[in-house]
Amino acid sequence: MNLAMLKPGEKGTITKMGALGPLKRRLMDMGLLVGEEVQVEKIAPLGDPIEVTIKNYQLSLRKREAEGIAVEVVK
Amino acid sequence: MSVDVAELNSETSSGLGLGAAKRSVTVAVAGNPNSGKSTLINALAGTRLHVGNWPGVTVEKKEALFSFDGKEVKLVDLPGTYSLSPYTQEEIIARDYLVHERPDVIINVVDATNLERNLYLTVQLMELGIPMVMALNIYDEAEQKGYRIDVKAMEQMLGMTIIPTVATKKVGLQDLLDAALEAAADPARRPKELRYGEDLEAAAAAVEKAVIGAHHGLVERYPKRWLAFKITEGDERVLSEVNLGGIDAIVKHATAHLAEVHESDMETLMADARYAQAAGLTREVLRKPESKKKELTEKIDRIVLNRFLGIPIFLAAMWLMFKLTFDVSTPFVDWIDAMTAGPFKRWMEVLLGFVGASDWMVSLATDGVIAGVGFVLVFVPVIFAMMFFITFLEGSGYMARAAFVMDRAMHAMGLHGKSFIPMLLGFGCNVPAVYATRTLENQRDKALTALLIPLMSCGARLPVYVVFIGVFFSAYAGTVLWSLYVMGIALAVLMGIIFKRTLFKGDAPMFIMELPPYRMPSFRSLMIHTWEKGKHFLIKAGTYILAVSILVWFLLNLPWGVEQRKDSYLGRMGQVIAPVLEPLGFGTWEAASSLVSGLIAKEIVVGTMGEIYVPKAEEEKKNIPTFAEDAKEVGTSFIGAIRDSAVNVVSGIGISSITAQESLNEQEERSPLREVIKDQFTPLSAYAFITFVLLYMPCVVVAIAMKQEFGTWKWFGIAFAYQMVLAWVVAFGIYQGGRLLGLS
Ligand SMILES: Nc1nc2c(ncn2[C@@H]2O[C@H](COP(=O)(O)OP(=O)(O)O)[C@@H](O)[C@H]2O)c(=O)[nH]1
Ligand SMILES: [Mg+2]
């Protein structure tokens, strides 16, 4: 399960950061760290990018960027 | 590995504590994007701000010099960043400045409503060991939300003065400056050294001992703790700067155990540790109310980012901005145009007449200089209006939403969601559009957007289309006109895809972007920003444009005493170029010369054609107004311009004056020209010609805008080259293809 697969309203806990190099660093700098809870808020009208809430603020990222973030769905 | 002498000097002088009172105090302002940094700086420095670029890059640099409390203060605005990684241009600029220029104090602007993520940067800034103070900004909103922040406790934990501020209302700013100067006066007062946990500290200590212990010189160039952690972390940039053999082995040795135990790389461990500090601090000092009521931003976004409404709302917002930008400015543009072509020109003639200037001097002064000045001024209202709206969109938080909504479509052609707005502005005028690429953070996105902007058919091309359409295609004028706009867009998509695969090969830049809460930008900050940009344009671009305008005058009027346009340098250039245009159906020196003059602005193509094709005798003699009449006209028409501008805003119907109306007049005025065009062109070659005008090169003002934005002529060079080829190929295809199909 990865972040791009969550539906709006669904929450997940990050279990692994699959990205590499600058992309991974940027995601981590924005607060996407293993163990964090992240909720998908919206999907853009054209289907990409997505909006998530992380560390109490809103972040948008493309699905391709979200695919590398493994999550475990939180009920 | 060179050691900067000046750096060492500044180091020793501060080391010796040479009177901070005497030296000017350098204050660097750092913070996350959207933390209110620009607003705060504008409030602190106001119009004393000087806007430029960081050397060699396209990132904006703002600086201000002023005296405060009897001290000279130099305020430097660092790019807004979330971190100090070695990967983005902004972060590299910020860290290089902090590490190598070592300001006397850092003002860290922190968004009080978003503490944890903002503190992540604070934690990194603290590693530098530079005196710091914190502006706990947007404090009003935090209070409104019922956040309670224990500022005293936070000061204790961080070891710095923290001032709650409301930048939009100028609350706390005096105290902030006071605190900053106080901190700067005492270099020993460093922020606390936050601990990153035993393992990491041990690894960093090992690195420090092995590397820094063996190379004492490093300590003069880098803050020790910062360097130790950067090396431990494996920071590419620092490692290559330091450039020491065997360092990899040392780092590996010091960190192998750690990495193994945690099954992770050092960069991740450091990010975790820093965020752990930020989270811990936040937990200690912030109390939030339990209430779960929906916030305003959330409510607005439900509509603005809605699956069905999102795009229509976006398009409506864009239409409104486009209209406002061009409708507000058009009456002023027309006024400036009319004034420089009329009264000012006549006054100059009279004035020069008094001093007994010869005809050519009068002509140079009026047709060269005054026309050039007018030409510069004409852009000012558009650029002011555009800057105003762009800044508003950014400050309010809508720009990020616009990018969110459009990214999918723009990404298909290798662009970023934010590219849409500059491209759209391009339909009005390519010049403000190029300046608007400023909203894009990534150099690649910026450059690619700027390269494609000239394919958006701007208002200046319309007069050319209109003349030709009027002569040959009046029965289906709309369709032909529409075909040109669509062709421009289609070719932009095509070129975007080609550039993405060639010039900009490699990974597309990331999109990862914050959607900040909606906020009301402060009017003062908007005005300052707009003014700075407009002024910048006037001074920098104005000089170039004026020079080019004078150059063209010489091209038209040299060699001395040319009678025939054909023999002027411009005419001769036309003669040289004409054969190249032969296969496109318009290989005459007249057409070629007109196209050359279009370098100034594409609308000039029509004017030059009028001059070249139509014999002088047909110029009408007008009644020359008196000075008093002129002066009155200047005043009343300016008032008229203000009125028109207001009316345009209120009525908001139809893209008014730049375009259709004016072009129609032009068309009637130039009826002799129409006769000649009918003779010289066929419908097919006419269509090839206007296509060529659509595509063939950016005008000189766009060139200057590109130079200003990118600090190099490179991107203009590329745009010029590809557009020439594209224009030739497409016009060739149209003309020759049409002939094969039996059209004429
Ligand atoms: N309520 C409130 N809004 C603020 C404050 N400071 C800045 N803003 C608003 O926050 C938005 C972003 O500010 P800006 O200066 O552009 O942020 P920057 O990205 O850090 O330069 C603007 O709409 C500002 O008007 C503040 O102290 N209180
Ligand atoms: Mg800003």
mmCIF file with all atom_site columns, N, CA and C in Angstrom, chain B residues 497-554:
data_model
loop_
_atom_site.group_PDB
_atom_site.id
_atom_site.type_symbol
_atom_site.label_atom_id
_atom_site.label_alt_id
_atom_site.label_comp_id
_atom_site.label_asym_id
_atom_site.label_entity_id
_atom_site.label_seq_id
_atom_site.pdbx_PDB_ins_code
_atom_site.Cartn_x
_atom_site.Cartn_y
_atom_site.Cartn_z
_atom_site.occupancy
_atom_site.B_iso_or_equiv
_atom_site.pdbx_formal_charge
_atom_site.auth_seq_id
_atom_site.auth_comp_id
_atom_site.auth_asym_id
_atom_site.auth_atom_id
_atom_site.pdbx_PDB_model_num
ATOM 1   N N  . ILE B 1 497 ? 7.017  19.450 -25.526 1.00 0.00 ? 497 ILE B N  1
ATOM 2   C CA . ILE B 1 497 ? 7.345  18.030 -25.487 1.00 0.00 ? 497 ILE B CA 1
ATOM 3   C C  . ILE B 1 497 ? 8.735  17.791 -26.067 1.00 0.00 ? 497 ILE B C  1
ATOM 4   N N  . ILE B 1 498 ? 9.051  18.507 -27.146 1.00 0.00 ? 498 ILE B N  1
ATOM 5   C CA . ILE B 1 498 ? 10.390 18.348 -27.738 1.00 0.00 ? 498 ILE B CA 1
ATOM 6   C C  . ILE B 1 498 ? 11.470 18.812 -26.756 1.00 0.00 ? 498 ILE B C  1
ATOM 7   N N  . PHE B 1 499 ? 11.281 19.964 -26.168 1.00 0.00 ? 499 PHE B N  1
ATOM 8   C CA . PHE B 1 499 ? 12.291 20.487 -25.228 1.00 0.00 ? 499 PHE B CA 1
ATOM 9   C C  . PHE B 1 499 ? 12.455 19.557 -24.033 1.00 0.00 ? 499 PHE B C  1
ATOM 10  N N  . LYS B 1 500 ? 11.325 19.014 -23.584 1.00 0.00 ? 500 LYS B N  1
ATOM 11  C CA . LYS B 1 500 ? 11.355 18.123 -22.433 1.00 0.00 ? 500 LYS B CA 1
ATOM 12  C C  . LYS B 1 500 ? 12.259 16.925 -22.712 1.00 0.00 ? 500 LYS B C  1
ATOM 13  N N  . ARG B 1 501 ? 12.254 16.501 -23.976 1.00 0.00 ? 501 ARG B N  1
ATOM 14  C CA . ARG B 1 501 ? 13.037 15.316 -24.337 1.00 0.00 ? 501 ARG B CA 1
ATOM 15  C C  . ARG B 1 501 ? 14.469 15.639 -24.722 1.00 0.00 ? 501 ARG B C  1
ATOM 16  N N  . THR B 1 502 ? 14.748 16.924 -25.005 1.00 0.00 ? 502 THR B N  1
ATOM 17  C CA . THR B 1 502 ? 16.081 17.243 -25.509 1.00 0.00 ? 502 THR B CA 1
ATOM 18  C C  . THR B 1 502 ? 16.832 18.156 -24.539 1.00 0.00 ? 502 THR B C  1
ATOM 19  N N  . LEU B 1 503 ? 16.515 19.427 -24.654 1.00 0.00 ? 503 LEU B N  1
ATOM 20  C CA . LEU B 1 503 ? 17.221 20.443 -23.880 1.00 0.00 ? 503 LEU B CA 1
ATOM 21  C C  . LEU B 1 503 ? 17.102 20.204 -22.382 1.00 0.00 ? 503 LEU B C  1
ATOM 22  N N  . PHE B 1 504 ? 15.943 19.694 -21.952 1.00 0.00 ? 504 PHE B N  1
ATOM 23  C CA . PHE B 1 504 ? 15.703 19.539 -20.526 1.00 0.00 ? 504 PHE B CA 1
ATOM 24  C C  . PHE B 1 504 ? 15.545 18.072 -20.159 1.00 0.00 ? 504 PHE B C  1
ATOM 25  N N  . LYS B 1 505 ? 16.367 17.249 -20.783 1.00 0.00 ? 505 LYS B N  1
ATOM 26  C CA . LYS B 1 505 ? 16.268 15.824 -20.515 1.00 0.00 ? 505 LYS B CA 1
ATOM 27  C C  . LYS B 1 505 ? 16.541 15.575 -19.031 1.00 0.00 ? 505 LYS B C  1
ATOM 28  N N  . GLY B 1 506 ? 16.051 14.456 -18.579 1.00 0.00 ? 506 GLY B N  1
ATOM 29  C CA . GLY B 1 506 ? 16.277 14.118 -17.174 1.00 0.00 ? 506 GLY B CA 1
ATOM 30  C C  . GLY B 1 506 ? 14.995 14.278 -16.396 1.00 0.00 ? 506 GLY B C  1
ATOM 31  N N  . ASP B 1 507 ? 15.107 14.053 -15.116 1.00 0.00 ? 507 ASP B N  1
ATOM 32  C CA . ASP B 1 507 ? 13.920 14.064 -14.277 1.00 0.00 ? 507 ASP B CA 1
ATOM 33  C C  . ASP B 1 507 ? 13.223 15.411 -14.288 1.00 0.00 ? 507 ASP B C  1
ATOM 34  N N  . ALA B 1 508 ? 11.911 15.360 -14.379 1.00 0.00 ? 508 ALA B N  1
ATOM 35  C CA . ALA B 1 508 ? 11.156 16.590 -14.205 1.00 0.00 ? 508 ALA B CA 1
ATOM 36  C C  . ALA B 1 508 ? 11.319 17.005 -12.753 1.00 0.00 ? 508 ALA B C  1
ATOM 37  N N  . PRO B 1 509 ? 11.361 18.303 -12.507 1.00 0.00 ? 509 PRO B N  1
ATOM 38  C CA . PRO B 1 509 ? 11.505 18.750 -11.126 1.00 0.00 ? 509 PRO B CA 1
ATOM 39  C C  . PRO B 1 509 ? 10.314 18.295 -10.290 1.00 0.00 ? 509 PRO B C  1
ATOM 40  N N  . MET B 1 510 ? 10.521 18.316 -8.998  1.00 0.00 ? 510 MET B N  1
ATOM 41  C CA . MET B 1 510 ? 9.452  17.853 -8.119  1.00 0.00 ? 510 MET B CA 1
ATOM 42  C C  . MET B 1 510 ? 8.341  18.890 -8.032  1.00 0.00 ? 510 MET B C  1
ATOM 43  N N  . PHE B 1 511 ? 7.207  18.405 -7.578  1.00 0.00 ? 511 PHE B N  1
ATOM 44  C CA . PHE B 1 511 ? 6.069  19.309 -7.446  1.00 0.00 ? 511 PHE B CA 1
ATOM 45  C C  . PHE B 1 511 ? 5.802  19.670 -5.991  1.00 0.00 ? 511 PHE B C  1
ATOM 46  N N  . ILE B 1 512 ? 6.259  18.804 -5.097  1.00 0.00 ? 512 ILE B N  1
ATOM 47  C CA . ILE B 1 512 ? 5.995  18.922 -3.663  1.00 0.00 ? 512 ILE B CA 1
ATOM 48  C C  . ILE B 1 512 ? 5.875  20.367 -3.169  1.00 0.00 ? 512 ILE B C  1
ATOM 49  N N  . MET B 1 513 ? 4.640  20.753 -2.865  1.00 0.00 ? 513 MET B N  1
ATOM 50  C CA . MET B 1 513 ? 4.359  22.168 -2.623  1.00 0.00 ? 513 MET B CA 1
ATOM 51  C C  . MET B 1 513 ? 3.345  22.320 -1.499  1.00 0.00 ? 513 MET B C  1
ATOM 52  N N  . GLU B 1 514 ? 3.611  23.263 -0.632  1.00 0.00 ? 514 GLU B N  1
ATOM 53  C CA . GLU B 1 514 ? 2.688  23.536 0.462   1.00 0.00 ? 514 GLU B CA 1
ATOM 54  C C  . GLU B 1 514 ? 1.440  24.243 -0.066  1.00 0.00 ? 514 GLU B C  1
ATOM 55  N N  . LEU B 1 515 ? 0.287  23.916 0.506   1.00 0.00 ? 515 LEU B N  1
ATOM 56  C CA . LEU B 1 515 ? -0.924 24.691 0.215   1.00 0.00 ? 515 LEU B CA 1
ATOM 57  C C  . LEU B 1 515 ? -1.184 25.548 1.456   1.00 0.00 ? 515 LEU B C  1
ATOM 58  N N  . PRO B 1 516 ? -0.661 26.759 1.456   1.00 0.00 ? 516 PRO B N  1
ATOM 59  C CA . PRO B 1 516 ? -0.736 27.561 2.687   1.00 0.00 ? 516 PRO B CA 1
ATOM 60  C C  . PRO B 1 516 ? -2.167 28.007 2.952   1.00 0.00 ? 516 PRO B C  1
ATOM 61  N N  . PRO B 1 517 ? -2.488 28.319 4.202   1.00 0.00 ? 517 PRO B N  1
ATOM 62  C CA . PRO B 1 517 ? -3.828 28.826 4.500   1.00 0.00 ? 517 PRO B CA 1
ATOM 63  C C  . PRO B 1 517 ? -4.067 30.127 3.730   1.00 0.00 ? 517 PRO B C  1
ATOM 64  N N  . TYR B 1 518 ? -5.322 30.376 3.380   1.00 0.00 ? 518 TYR B N  1
ATOM 65  C CA . TYR B 1 518 ? -5.637 31.656 2.726   1.00 0.00 ? 518 TYR B CA 1
ATOM 66  C C  . TYR B 1 518 ? -5.392 32.783 3.709   1.00 0.00 ? 518 TYR B C  1
ATOM 67  N N  . ARG B 1 519 ? -4.743 33.827 3.233   1.00 0.00 ? 519 ARG B N  1
ATOM 68  C CA . ARG B 1 519 ? -4.509 34.994 4.084   1.00 0.00 ? 519 ARG B CA 1
ATOM 69  C C  . ARG B 1 519 ? -4.663 36.248 3.246   1.00 0.00 ? 519 ARG B C  1
ATOM 70  N N  . MET B 1 520 ? -4.941 37.332 3.920   1.00 0.00 ? 520 MET B N  1
ATOM 71  C CA . MET B 1 520 ? -5.092 38.589 3.202   1.00 0.00 ? 520 MET B CA 1
ATOM 72  C C  . MET B 1 520 ? -3.724 39.265 3.085   1.00 0.00 ? 520 MET B C  1
ATOM 73  N N  . PRO B 1 521 ? -3.224 39.464 1.876   1.00 0.00 ? 521 PRO B N  1
ATOM 74  C CA . PRO B 1 521 ? -1.939 40.160 1.757   1.00 0.00 ? 521 PRO B CA 1
ATOM 75  C C  . PRO B 1 521 ? -2.092 41.607 2.225   1.00 0.00 ? 521 PRO B C  1
ATOM 76  N N  . SER B 1 522 ? -1.036 42.158 2.789   1.00 0.00 ? 522 SER B N  1
ATOM 77  C CA . SER B 1 522 ? -1.164 43.543 3.221   1.00 0.00 ? 522 SER B CA 1
ATOM 78  C C  . SER B 1 522 ? -0.979 44.456 2.013   1.00 0.00 ? 522 SER B C  1
ATOM 79  N N  . PHE B 1 523 ? -1.805 45.464 1.941   1.00 0.00 ? 523 PHE B N  1
ATOM 80  C CA . PHE B 1 523 ? -1.798 46.357 0.792   1.00 0.00 ? 523 PHE B CA 1
ATOM 81  C C  . PHE B 1 523 ? -0.438 47.027 0.644   1.00 0.00 ? 523 PHE B C  1
ATOM 82  N N  . ARG B 1 524 ? 0.114  47.416 1.782   1.00 0.00 ? 524 ARG B N  1
ATOM 83  C CA . ARG B 1 524 ? 1.405  48.084 1.781   1.00 0.00 ? 524 ARG B CA 1
ATOM 84  C C  . ARG B 1 524 ? 2.490  47.198 1.161   1.00 0.00 ? 524 ARG B C  1
ATOM 85  N N  . SER B 1 525 ? 2.475  45.943 1.575   1.00 0.00 ? 525 SER B N  1
ATOM 86  C CA . SER B 1 525 ? 3.472  45.017 1.057   1.00 0.00 ? 525 SER B CA 1
ATOM 87  C C  . SER B 1 525 ? 3.290  44.818 -0.450  1.00 0.00 ? 525 SER B C  1
ATOM 88  N N  . LEU B 1 526 ? 2.041  44.716 -0.874  1.00 0.00 ? 526 LEU B N  1
ATOM 89  C CA . LEU B 1 526 ? 1.748  44.589 -2.304  1.00 0.00 ? 526 LEU B CA 1
ATOM 90  C C  . LEU B 1 526 ? 2.297  45.774 -3.086  1.00 0.00 ? 526 LEU B C  1
ATOM 91  N N  . MET B 1 527 ? 2.032  46.966 -2.564  1.00 0.00 ? 527 MET B N  1
ATOM 92  C CA . MET B 1 527 ? 2.440  48.171 -3.272  1.00 0.00 ? 527 MET B CA 1
ATOM 93  C C  . MET B 1 527 ? 3.956  48.275 -3.346  1.00 0.00 ? 527 MET B C  1
ATOM 94  N N  . ILE B 1 528 ? 4.616  47.943 -2.240  1.00 0.00 ? 528 ILE B N  1
ATOM 95  C CA . ILE B 1 528 ? 6.078  48.031 -2.236  1.00 0.00 ? 528 ILE B CA 1
ATOM 96  C C  . ILE B 1 528 ? 6.660  47.082 -3.275  1.00 0.00 ? 528 ILE B C  1
ATOM 97  N N  . HIS B 1 529 ? 6.134  45.882 -3.279  1.00 0.00 ? 529 HIS B N  1
ATOM 98  C CA . HIS B 1 529 ? 6.648  44.884 -4.202  1.00 0.00 ? 529 HIS B CA 1
ATOM 99  C C  . HIS B 1 529 ? 6.429  45.320 -5.652  1.00 0.00 ? 529 HIS B C  1
ATOM 100 N N  . THR B 1 530 ? 5.207  45.777 -5.918  1.00 0.00 ? 530 THR B N  1
ATOM 101 C CA . THR B 1 530 ? 4.863  46.210 -7.264  1.00 0.00 ? 530 THR B CA 1
ATOM 102 C C  . THR B 1 530 ? 5.756  47.364 -7.697  1.00 0.00 ? 530 THR B C  1
ATOM 103 N N  . TRP B 1 531 ? 5.937  48.297 -6.815  1.00 0.00 ? 531 TRP B N  1
ATOM 104 C CA . TRP B 1 531 ? 6.746  49.473 -7.120  1.00 0.00 ? 531 TRP B CA 1
ATOM 105 C C  . TRP B 1 531 ? 8.190  49.084 -7.413  1.00 0.00 ? 531 TRP B C  1
ATOM 106 N N  . GLU B 1 532 ? 8.720  48.176 -6.570  1.00 0.00 ? 532 GLU B N  1
ATOM 107 C CA . GLU B 1 532 ? 10.108 47.762 -6.767  1.00 0.00 ? 532 GLU B CA 1
ATOM 108 C C  . GLU B 1 532 ? 10.308 47.143 -8.137  1.00 0.00 ? 532 GLU B C  1
ATOM 109 N N  . LYS B 1 533 ? 9.367  46.282 -8.494  1.00 0.00 ? 533 LYS B N  1
ATOM 110 C CA . LYS B 1 533 ? 9.475  45.595 -9.780  1.00 0.00 ? 533 LYS B CA 1
ATOM 111 C C  . LYS B 1 533 ? 9.374  46.583 -10.932 1.00 0.00 ? 533 LYS B C  1
ATOM 112 N N  . GLY B 1 534 ? 8.404  47.475 -10.827 1.00 0.00 ? 534 GLY B N  1
ATOM 113 C CA . GLY B 1 534 ? 8.202  48.456 -11.892 1.00 0.00 ? 534 GLY B CA 1
ATOM 114 C C  . GLY B 1 534 ? 9.432  49.334 -12.058 1.00 0.00 ? 534 GLY B C  1
ATOM 115 N N  . LYS B 1 535 ? 9.976  49.732 -10.943 1.00 0.00 ? 535 LYS B N  1
ATOM 116 C CA . LYS B 1 535 ? 11.159 50.603 -10.966 1.00 0.00 ? 535 LYS B CA 1
ATOM 117 C C  . LYS B 1 535 ? 12.336 49.872 -11.608 1.00 0.00 ? 535 LYS B C  1
ATOM 118 N N  . HIS B 1 536 ? 12.484 48.640 -11.206 1.00 0.00 ? 536 HIS B N  1
ATOM 119 C CA . HIS B 1 536 ? 13.544 47.797 -11.730 1.00 0.00 ? 536 HIS B CA 1
ATOM 120 C C  . HIS B 1 536 ? 13.449 47.720 -13.254 1.00 0.00 ? 536 HIS B C  1
ATOM 121 N N  . PHE B 1 537 ? 12.238 47.508 -13.717 1.00 0.00 ? 537 PHE B N  1
ATOM 122 C CA . PHE B 1 537 ? 12.028 47.409 -15.159 1.00 0.00 ? 537 PHE B CA 1
ATOM 123 C C  . PHE B 1 537 ? 12.387 48.722 -15.843 1.00 0.00 ? 537 PHE B C  1
ATOM 124 N N  . LEU B 1 538 ? 11.872 49.804 -15.290 1.00 0.00 ? 538 LEU B N  1
ATOM 125 C CA . LEU B 1 538 ? 12.089 51.111 -15.894 1.00 0.00 ? 538 LEU B CA 1
ATOM 126 C C  . LEU B 1 538 ? 13.575 51.394 -16.075 1.00 0.00 ? 538 LEU B C  1
ATOM 127 N N  . ILE B 1 539 ? 14.332 51.126 -15.030 1.00 0.00 ? 539 ILE B N  1
ATOM 128 C CA . ILE B 1 539 ? 15.750 51.489 -15.064 1.00 0.00 ? 539 ILE B CA 1
ATOM 129 C C  . ILE B 1 539 ? 16.540 50.533 -15.946 1.00 0.00 ? 539 ILE B C  1
ATOM 130 N N  . LYS B 1 540 ? 16.398 49.253 -15.653 1.00 0.00 ? 540 LYS B N  1
ATOM 131 C CA . LYS B 1 540 ? 17.232 48.270 -16.341 1.00 0.00 ? 540 LYS B CA 1
ATOM 132 C C  . LYS B 1 540 ? 16.797 48.068 -17.782 1.00 0.00 ? 540 LYS B C  1
ATOM 133 N N  . ALA B 1 541 ? 15.532 47.719 -17.959 1.00 0.00 ? 541 ALA B N  1
ATOM 134 C CA . ALA B 1 541 ? 15.059 47.428 -19.299 1.00 0.00 ? 541 ALA B CA 1
ATOM 135 C C  . ALA B 1 541 ? 14.994 48.707 -20.105 1.00 0.00 ? 541 ALA B C  1
ATOM 136 N N  . GLY B 1 542 ? 14.610 49.796 -19.439 1.00 0.00 ? 542 GLY B N  1
ATOM 137 C CA . GLY B 1 542 ? 14.457 51.071 -20.135 1.00 0.00 ? 542 GLY B CA 1
ATOM 138 C C  . GLY B 1 542 ? 15.709 51.469 -20.899 1.00 0.00 ? 542 GLY B C  1
ATOM 139 N N  . THR B 1 543 ? 16.851 51.279 -20.257 1.00 0.00 ? 543 THR B N  1
ATOM 140 C CA . THR B 1 543 ? 18.099 51.669 -20.893 1.00 0.00 ? 543 THR B CA 1
ATOM 141 C C  . THR B 1 543 ? 18.334 50.894 -22.190 1.00 0.00 ? 543 THR B C  1
ATOM 142 N N  . TYR B 1 544 ? 18.120 49.588 -22.100 1.00 0.00 ? 544 TYR B N  1
ATOM 143 C CA . TYR B 1 544 ? 18.317 48.765 -23.294 1.00 0.00 ? 544 TYR B CA 1
ATOM 144 C C  . TYR B 1 544 ? 17.355 49.150 -24.412 1.00 0.00 ? 544 TYR B C  1
ATOM 145 N N  . ILE B 1 545 ? 16.101 49.297 -24.041 1.00 0.00 ? 545 ILE B N  1
ATOM 146 C CA . ILE B 1 545 ? 15.088 49.545 -25.057 1.00 0.00 ? 545 ILE B CA 1
ATOM 147 C C  . ILE B 1 545 ? 15.389 50.853 -25.768 1.00 0.00 ? 545 ILE B C  1
ATOM 148 N N  . LEU B 1 546 ? 15.758 51.832 -24.991 1.00 0.00 ? 546 LEU B N  1
ATOM 149 C CA . LEU B 1 546 ? 16.095 53.120 -25.560 1.00 0.00 ? 546 LEU B CA 1
ATOM 150 C C  . LEU B 1 546 ? 17.246 52.970 -26.556 1.00 0.00 ? 546 LEU B C  1
ATOM 151 N N  . ALA B 1 547 ? 18.253 52.214 -26.150 1.00 0.00 ? 547 ALA B N  1
ATOM 152 C CA . ALA B 1 547 ? 19.409 52.020 -27.017 1.00 0.00 ? 547 ALA B CA 1
ATOM 153 C C  . ALA B 1 547 ? 18.996 51.361 -28.332 1.00 0.00 ? 547 ALA B C  1
ATOM 154 N N  . VAL B 1 548 ? 18.150 50.341 -28.225 1.00 0.00 ? 548 VAL B N  1
ATOM 155 C CA . VAL B 1 548 ? 17.737 49.632 -29.436 1.00 0.00 ? 548 VAL B CA 1
ATOM 156 C C  . VAL B 1 548 ? 16.914 50.542 -30.332 1.00 0.00 ? 548 VAL B C  1
ATOM 157 N N  . SER B 1 549 ? 16.072 51.336 -29.685 1.00 0.00 ? 549 SER B N  1
ATOM 158 C CA . SER B 1 549 ? 15.230 52.237 -30.461 1.00 0.00 ? 549 SER B CA 1
ATOM 159 C C  . SER B 1 549 ? 16.088 53.216 -31.261 1.00 0.00 ? 549 SER B C  1
ATOM 160 N N  . ILE B 1 550 ? 17.144 53.705 -30.643 1.00 0.00 ? 550 ILE B N  1
ATOM 161 C CA . ILE B 1 550 ? 18.040 54.628 -31.333 1.00 0.00 ? 550 ILE B CA 1
ATOM 162 C C  . ILE B 1 550 ? 18.803 53.907 -32.441 1.00 0.00 ? 550 ILE B C  1
ATOM 163 N N  . LEU B 1 551 ? 19.193 52.689 -32.134 1.00 0.00 ? 551 LEU B N  1
ATOM 164 C CA . LEU B 1 551 ? 19.883 51.892 -33.148 1.00 0.00 ? 551 LEU B CA 1
ATOM 165 C C  . LEU B 1 551 ? 19.019 51.727 -34.395 1.00 0.00 ? 551 LEU B C  1
ATOM 166 N N  . VAL B 1 552 ? 17.747 51.443 -34.184 1.00 0.00 ? 552 VAL B N  1
ATOM 167 C CA . VAL B 1 552 ? 16.870 51.236 -35.329 1.00 0.00 ? 552 VAL B CA 1
ATOM 168 C C  . VAL B 1 552 ? 16.702 52.535 -36.119 1.00 0.00 ? 552 VAL B C  1
ATOM 169 N N  . TRP B 1 553 ? 16.680 53.632 -35.397 1.00 0.00 ? 553 TRP B N  1
ATOM 170 C CA . TRP B 1 553 ? 16.602 54.914 -36.112 1.00 0.00 ? 553 TRP B CA 1
ATOM 171 C C  . TRP B 1 553 ? 17.776 55.048 -37.064 1.00 0.00 ? 553 TRP B C  1
ATOM 172 N N  . PHE B 1 554 ? 18.957 54.676 -36.568 1.00 0.00 ? 554 PHE B N  1
ATOM 173 C CA . PHE B 1 554 ? 20.151 54.758 -37.416 1.00 0.00 ? 554 PHE B CA 1
ATOM 174 C C  . PHE B 1 554 ? 20.053 53.802 -38.588 1.00 0.00 ? 554 PHE B C  1
#
